[in-house]
Tab-separated table of C-alpha atoms in Angstrom:
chain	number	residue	atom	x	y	z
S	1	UNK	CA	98.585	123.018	108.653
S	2	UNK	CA	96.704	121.007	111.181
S	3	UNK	CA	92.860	121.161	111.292
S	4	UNK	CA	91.547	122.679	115.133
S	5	UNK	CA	89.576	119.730	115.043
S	6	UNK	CA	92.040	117.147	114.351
S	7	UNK	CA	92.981	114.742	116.998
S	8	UNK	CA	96.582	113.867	117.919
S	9	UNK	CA	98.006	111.648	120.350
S	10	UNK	CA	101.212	113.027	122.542
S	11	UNK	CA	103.368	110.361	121.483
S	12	UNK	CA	102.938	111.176	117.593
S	13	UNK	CA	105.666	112.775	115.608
S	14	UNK	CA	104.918	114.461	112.583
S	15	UNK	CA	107.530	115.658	110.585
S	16	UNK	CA	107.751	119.214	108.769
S	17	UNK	CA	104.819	120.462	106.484
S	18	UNK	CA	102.446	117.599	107.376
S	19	UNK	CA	98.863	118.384	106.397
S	20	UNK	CA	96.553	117.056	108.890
S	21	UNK	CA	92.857	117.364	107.927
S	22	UNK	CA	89.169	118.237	110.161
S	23	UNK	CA	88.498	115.622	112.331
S	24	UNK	CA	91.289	113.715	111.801
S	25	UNK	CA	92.752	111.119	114.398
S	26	UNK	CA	96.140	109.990	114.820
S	27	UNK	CA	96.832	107.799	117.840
S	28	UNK	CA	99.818	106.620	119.784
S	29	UNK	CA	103.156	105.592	118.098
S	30	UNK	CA	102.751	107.070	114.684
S	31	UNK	CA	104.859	108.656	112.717
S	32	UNK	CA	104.641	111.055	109.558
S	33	UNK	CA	107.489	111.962	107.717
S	34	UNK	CA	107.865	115.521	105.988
S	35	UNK	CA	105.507	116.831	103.567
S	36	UNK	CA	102.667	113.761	103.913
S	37	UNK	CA	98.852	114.975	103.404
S	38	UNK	CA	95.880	113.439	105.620
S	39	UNK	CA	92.834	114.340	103.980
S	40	UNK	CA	89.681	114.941	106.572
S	41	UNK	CA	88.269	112.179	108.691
S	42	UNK	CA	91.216	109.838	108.019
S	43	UNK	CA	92.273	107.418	111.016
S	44	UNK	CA	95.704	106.633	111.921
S	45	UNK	CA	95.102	104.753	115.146
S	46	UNK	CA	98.192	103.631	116.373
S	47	UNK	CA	101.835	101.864	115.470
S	48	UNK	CA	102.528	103.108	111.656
S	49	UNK	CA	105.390	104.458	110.802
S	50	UNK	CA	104.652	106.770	107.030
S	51	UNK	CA	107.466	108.129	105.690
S	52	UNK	CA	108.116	111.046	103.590
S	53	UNK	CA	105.503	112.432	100.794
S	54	UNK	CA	102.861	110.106	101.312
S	55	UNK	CA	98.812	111.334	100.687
S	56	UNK	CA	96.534	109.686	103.034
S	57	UNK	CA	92.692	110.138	101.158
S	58	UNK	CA	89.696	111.077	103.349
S	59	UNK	CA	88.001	108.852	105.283
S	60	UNK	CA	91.300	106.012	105.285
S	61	UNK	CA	91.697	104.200	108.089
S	62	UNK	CA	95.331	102.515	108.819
S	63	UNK	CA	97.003	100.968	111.632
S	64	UNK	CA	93.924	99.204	112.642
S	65	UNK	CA	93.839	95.748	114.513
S	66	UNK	CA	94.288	92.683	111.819
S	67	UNK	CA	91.251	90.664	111.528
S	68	UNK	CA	92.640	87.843	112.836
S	69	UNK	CA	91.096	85.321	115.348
S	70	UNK	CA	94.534	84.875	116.937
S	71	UNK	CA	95.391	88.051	117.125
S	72	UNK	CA	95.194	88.759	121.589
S	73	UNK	CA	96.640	92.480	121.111
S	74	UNK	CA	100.240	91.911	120.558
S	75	UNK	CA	102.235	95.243	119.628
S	76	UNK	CA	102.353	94.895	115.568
S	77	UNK	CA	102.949	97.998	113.309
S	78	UNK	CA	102.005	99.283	109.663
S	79	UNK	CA	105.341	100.458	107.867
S	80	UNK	CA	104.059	102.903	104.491
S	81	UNK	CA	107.176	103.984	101.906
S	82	UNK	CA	107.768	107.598	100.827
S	83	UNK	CA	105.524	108.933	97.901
S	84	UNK	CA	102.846	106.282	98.143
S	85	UNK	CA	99.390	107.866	97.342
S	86	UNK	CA	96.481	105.780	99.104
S	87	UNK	CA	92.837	106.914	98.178
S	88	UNK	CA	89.745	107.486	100.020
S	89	UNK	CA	88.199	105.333	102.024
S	90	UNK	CA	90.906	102.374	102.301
S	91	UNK	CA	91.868	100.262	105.103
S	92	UNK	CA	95.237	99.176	105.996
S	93	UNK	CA	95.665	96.424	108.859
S	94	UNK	CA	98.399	95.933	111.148
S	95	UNK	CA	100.792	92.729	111.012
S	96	UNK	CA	99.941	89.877	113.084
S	97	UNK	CA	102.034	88.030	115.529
S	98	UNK	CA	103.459	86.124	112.387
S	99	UNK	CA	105.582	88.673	110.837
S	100	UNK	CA	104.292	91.672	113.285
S	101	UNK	CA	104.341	94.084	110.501
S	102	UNK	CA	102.228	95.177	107.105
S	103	UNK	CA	104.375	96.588	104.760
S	104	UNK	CA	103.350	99.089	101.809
S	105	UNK	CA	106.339	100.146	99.318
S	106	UNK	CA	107.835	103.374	98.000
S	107	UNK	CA	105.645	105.391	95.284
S	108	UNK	CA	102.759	103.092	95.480
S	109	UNK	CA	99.282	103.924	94.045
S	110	UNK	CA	96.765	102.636	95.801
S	111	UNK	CA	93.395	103.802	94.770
S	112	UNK	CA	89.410	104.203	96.734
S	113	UNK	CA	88.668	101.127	98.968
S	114	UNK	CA	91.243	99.207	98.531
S	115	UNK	CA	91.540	96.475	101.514
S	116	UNK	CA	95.155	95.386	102.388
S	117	UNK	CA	95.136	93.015	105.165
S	118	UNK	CA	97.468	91.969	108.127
S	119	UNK	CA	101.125	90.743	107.514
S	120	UNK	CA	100.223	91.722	103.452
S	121	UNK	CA	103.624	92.872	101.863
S	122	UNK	CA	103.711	95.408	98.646
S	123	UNK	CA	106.426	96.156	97.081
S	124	UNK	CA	107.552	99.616	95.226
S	125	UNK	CA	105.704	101.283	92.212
S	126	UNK	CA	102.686	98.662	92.750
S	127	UNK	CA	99.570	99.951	91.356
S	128	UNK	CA	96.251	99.191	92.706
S	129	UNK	CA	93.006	99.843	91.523
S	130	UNK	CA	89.265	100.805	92.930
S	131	UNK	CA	88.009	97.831	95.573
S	132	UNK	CA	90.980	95.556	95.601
S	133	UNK	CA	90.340	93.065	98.430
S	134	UNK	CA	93.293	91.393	99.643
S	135	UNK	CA	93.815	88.894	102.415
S	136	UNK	CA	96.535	88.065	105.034
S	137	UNK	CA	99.816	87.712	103.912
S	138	UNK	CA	99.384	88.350	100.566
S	139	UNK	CA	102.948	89.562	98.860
S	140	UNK	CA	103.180	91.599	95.876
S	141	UNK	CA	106.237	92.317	94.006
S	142	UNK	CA	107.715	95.351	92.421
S	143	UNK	CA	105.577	97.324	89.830
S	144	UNK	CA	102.634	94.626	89.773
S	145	UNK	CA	99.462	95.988	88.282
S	146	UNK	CA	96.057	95.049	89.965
S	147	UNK	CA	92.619	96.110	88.456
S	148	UNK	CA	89.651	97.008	90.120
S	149	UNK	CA	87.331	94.697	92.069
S	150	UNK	CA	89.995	92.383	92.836
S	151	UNK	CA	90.068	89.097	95.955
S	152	UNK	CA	93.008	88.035	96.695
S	153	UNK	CA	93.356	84.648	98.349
S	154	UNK	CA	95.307	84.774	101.216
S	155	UNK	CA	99.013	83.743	100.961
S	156	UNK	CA	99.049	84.201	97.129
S	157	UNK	CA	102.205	86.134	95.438
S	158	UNK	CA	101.947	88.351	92.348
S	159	UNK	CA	105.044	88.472	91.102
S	160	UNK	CA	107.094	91.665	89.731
S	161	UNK	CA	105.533	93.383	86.067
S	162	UNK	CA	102.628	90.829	86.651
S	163	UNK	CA	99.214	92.515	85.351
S	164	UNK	CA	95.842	91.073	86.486
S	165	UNK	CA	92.832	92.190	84.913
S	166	UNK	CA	89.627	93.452	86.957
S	167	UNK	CA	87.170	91.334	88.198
S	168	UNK	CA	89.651	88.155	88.709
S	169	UNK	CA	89.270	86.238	91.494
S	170	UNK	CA	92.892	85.400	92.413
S	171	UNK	CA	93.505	82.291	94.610
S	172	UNK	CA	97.099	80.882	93.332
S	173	UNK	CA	100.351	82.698	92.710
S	174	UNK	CA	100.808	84.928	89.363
S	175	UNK	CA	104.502	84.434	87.848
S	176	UNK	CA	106.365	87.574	87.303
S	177	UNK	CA	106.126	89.386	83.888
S	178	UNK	CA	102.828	87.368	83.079
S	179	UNK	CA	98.891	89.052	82.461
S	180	UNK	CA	96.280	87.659	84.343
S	181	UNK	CA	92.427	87.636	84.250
S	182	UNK	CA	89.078	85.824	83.983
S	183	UNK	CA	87.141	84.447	86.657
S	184	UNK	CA	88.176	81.405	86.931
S	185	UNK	CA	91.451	83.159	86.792
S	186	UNK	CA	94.198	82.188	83.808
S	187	UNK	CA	97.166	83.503	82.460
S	188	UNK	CA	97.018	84.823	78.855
S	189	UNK	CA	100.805	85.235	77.991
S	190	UNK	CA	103.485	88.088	78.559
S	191	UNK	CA	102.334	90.950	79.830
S	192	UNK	CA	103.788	92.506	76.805
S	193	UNK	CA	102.512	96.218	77.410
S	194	UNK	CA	104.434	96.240	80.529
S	195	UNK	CA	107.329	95.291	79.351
S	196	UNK	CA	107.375	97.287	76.652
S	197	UNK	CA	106.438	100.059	78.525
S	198	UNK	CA	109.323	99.287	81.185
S	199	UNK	CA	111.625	99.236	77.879
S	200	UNK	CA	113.232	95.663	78.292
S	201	UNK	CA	115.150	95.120	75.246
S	202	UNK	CA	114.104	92.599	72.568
S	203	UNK	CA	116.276	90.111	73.613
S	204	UNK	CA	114.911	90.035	77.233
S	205	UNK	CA	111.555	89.819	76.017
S	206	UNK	CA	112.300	87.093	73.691
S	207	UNK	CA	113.861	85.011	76.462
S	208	UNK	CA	110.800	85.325	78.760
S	209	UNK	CA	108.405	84.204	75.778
S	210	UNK	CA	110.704	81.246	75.157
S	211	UNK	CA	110.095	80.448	79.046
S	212	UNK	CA	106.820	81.018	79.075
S	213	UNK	CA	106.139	78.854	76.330
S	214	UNK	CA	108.296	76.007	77.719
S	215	UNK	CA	106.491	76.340	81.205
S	216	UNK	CA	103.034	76.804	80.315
S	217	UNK	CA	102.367	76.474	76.569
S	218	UNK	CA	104.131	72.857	75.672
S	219	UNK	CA	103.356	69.200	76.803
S	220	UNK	CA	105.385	68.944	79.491
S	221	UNK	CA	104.523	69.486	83.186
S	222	UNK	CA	105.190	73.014	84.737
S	223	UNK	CA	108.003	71.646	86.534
S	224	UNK	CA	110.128	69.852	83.572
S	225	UNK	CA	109.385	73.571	81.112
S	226	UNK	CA	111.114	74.926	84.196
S	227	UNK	CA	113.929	72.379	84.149
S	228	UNK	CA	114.018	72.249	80.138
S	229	UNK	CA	114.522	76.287	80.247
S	230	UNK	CA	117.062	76.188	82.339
S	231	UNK	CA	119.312	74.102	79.930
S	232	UNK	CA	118.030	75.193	76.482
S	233	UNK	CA	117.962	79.479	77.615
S	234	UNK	CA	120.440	81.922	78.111
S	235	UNK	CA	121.483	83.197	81.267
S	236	UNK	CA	119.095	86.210	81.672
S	237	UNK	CA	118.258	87.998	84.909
S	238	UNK	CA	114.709	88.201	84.215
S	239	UNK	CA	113.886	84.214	83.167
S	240	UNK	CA	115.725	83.334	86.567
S	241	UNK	CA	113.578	85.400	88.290
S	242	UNK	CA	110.348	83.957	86.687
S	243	UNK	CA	111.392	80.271	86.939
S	244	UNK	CA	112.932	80.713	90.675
S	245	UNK	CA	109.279	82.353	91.576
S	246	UNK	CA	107.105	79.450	90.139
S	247	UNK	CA	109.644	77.318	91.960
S	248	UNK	CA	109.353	78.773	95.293
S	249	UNK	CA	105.347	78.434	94.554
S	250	UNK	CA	103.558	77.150	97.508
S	251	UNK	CA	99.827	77.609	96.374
S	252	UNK	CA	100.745	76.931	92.958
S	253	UNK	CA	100.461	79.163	89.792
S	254	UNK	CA	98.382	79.950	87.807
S	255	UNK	CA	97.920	78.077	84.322
């Protein structure tokens, strides 16, 4: 199941039923898991570690160097979860010195040239569409949704069940559960398909509009919605996690 053309480095393991396509390369200190496809012309160049399942498209390169000026060839890796699906054409950098690793999630769909840059962490279930461009250290939570054409400011988070519509230009953090778009960027509510699609029960959902509303859609200031909801809401799983992320905020969110 590997192409006579392909290129592999001794010190590569692939695991059982790996699919290696022509003219393939796959340097030193990679790793495939069982059953992973590499479609034709795909690079692999060195220190990634792809676990089981995972479909590499043709022409992807991962593992490269990270664009970064203060990068002097440290040993940095690329760590890819079982059952992710990356497209043609994408590129996925190594970590820098800073965290030394990029980190791609379980069952990820990540579709034809996307960018995901160095020390960039993405969660599980995370869909990504056509020509997402993200930079360094970038972190996006579980089951985010990102249309196509996408920048991503480096350092901004996108929180879990967060949708952001294509064509944004995304420069501060988007709170969990919320929708996304416009260039200028703004938020425009719940992302209420999501949810609904993720079945969260009414009263979950009516919690996080209450939040929402207190946070970003009254007179106070973003940080007294986020001390009002903590007195006047119950104690749901899903409002902590939205008020602790806009909290933790270091670019700022998103209004």
């Amino acid at each position: 199941m590997i192409h006579r053309t392909a290129l592999i480095d001794p010190t590569a393991e692939l695991g059982a039923e790996v699919s290696v396509g022509p003219y393939c390369v796959i340097g030193p200190k990679v790793t495939v898991g069982d059953r992973c496809t590499i479609a034709g012309h795909s690079v692999i160049e060195r220190n990634t570690r792809v676990a089981d399942g995972v479909k590499i498209g043709y022409g992807t390169v991962i593992g490269n160097d990270p664009q970064d000026l203060k990068y002097k060839g440290e040993e940095t890796w690329v760590e890819i979860g079982s059952g992710t699906i990356i497209r043609e054409y994408c590129t996925v950098n190594r970590g820098s010195t800073a965290t030394g690793r990029t980190t791609i999630g379980q069952r990820c769909f990540i579709m034809t040239y996307v960018h995901i840059a160095h020390d960039c962490v993405i969660g599980n279930d995370v869909i990504m569409a056509n020509s997402v461009q993200m930079a360094g250290h970038v972190t996006v939570f579980d089951r985010a949704i990102i249309s196509g054409l996408v920048p991503i400011h480096q350092f901004v988070r996108i929180g879990t069940y967060a949708f952001v519509g294509g064509g944004s230009r995304v420069n501060q953090d988007v709170p969990p559960y919320t929708k996304a778009a416009g260039n200028p960027v703004h938020l425009y509510g719940l992302n209420s398909v999501g949810l609904q699609r993720a079945a969260f029960s009414p009263d979950v959902k009516l919690a996080l509009k209450c939040a929402y509303r207190l946070v970003f859609n009254s007179d106070l200031t973003v940080s007294q919605g986020v001390a009002r909801a903590r007195v006047e809401l119950p104690e749901v799983v899903e409002v902590e996690t939205f008020l602790q992320f806009i909290e933790e905020s270091q670019r700022g969110v998103m209004v």
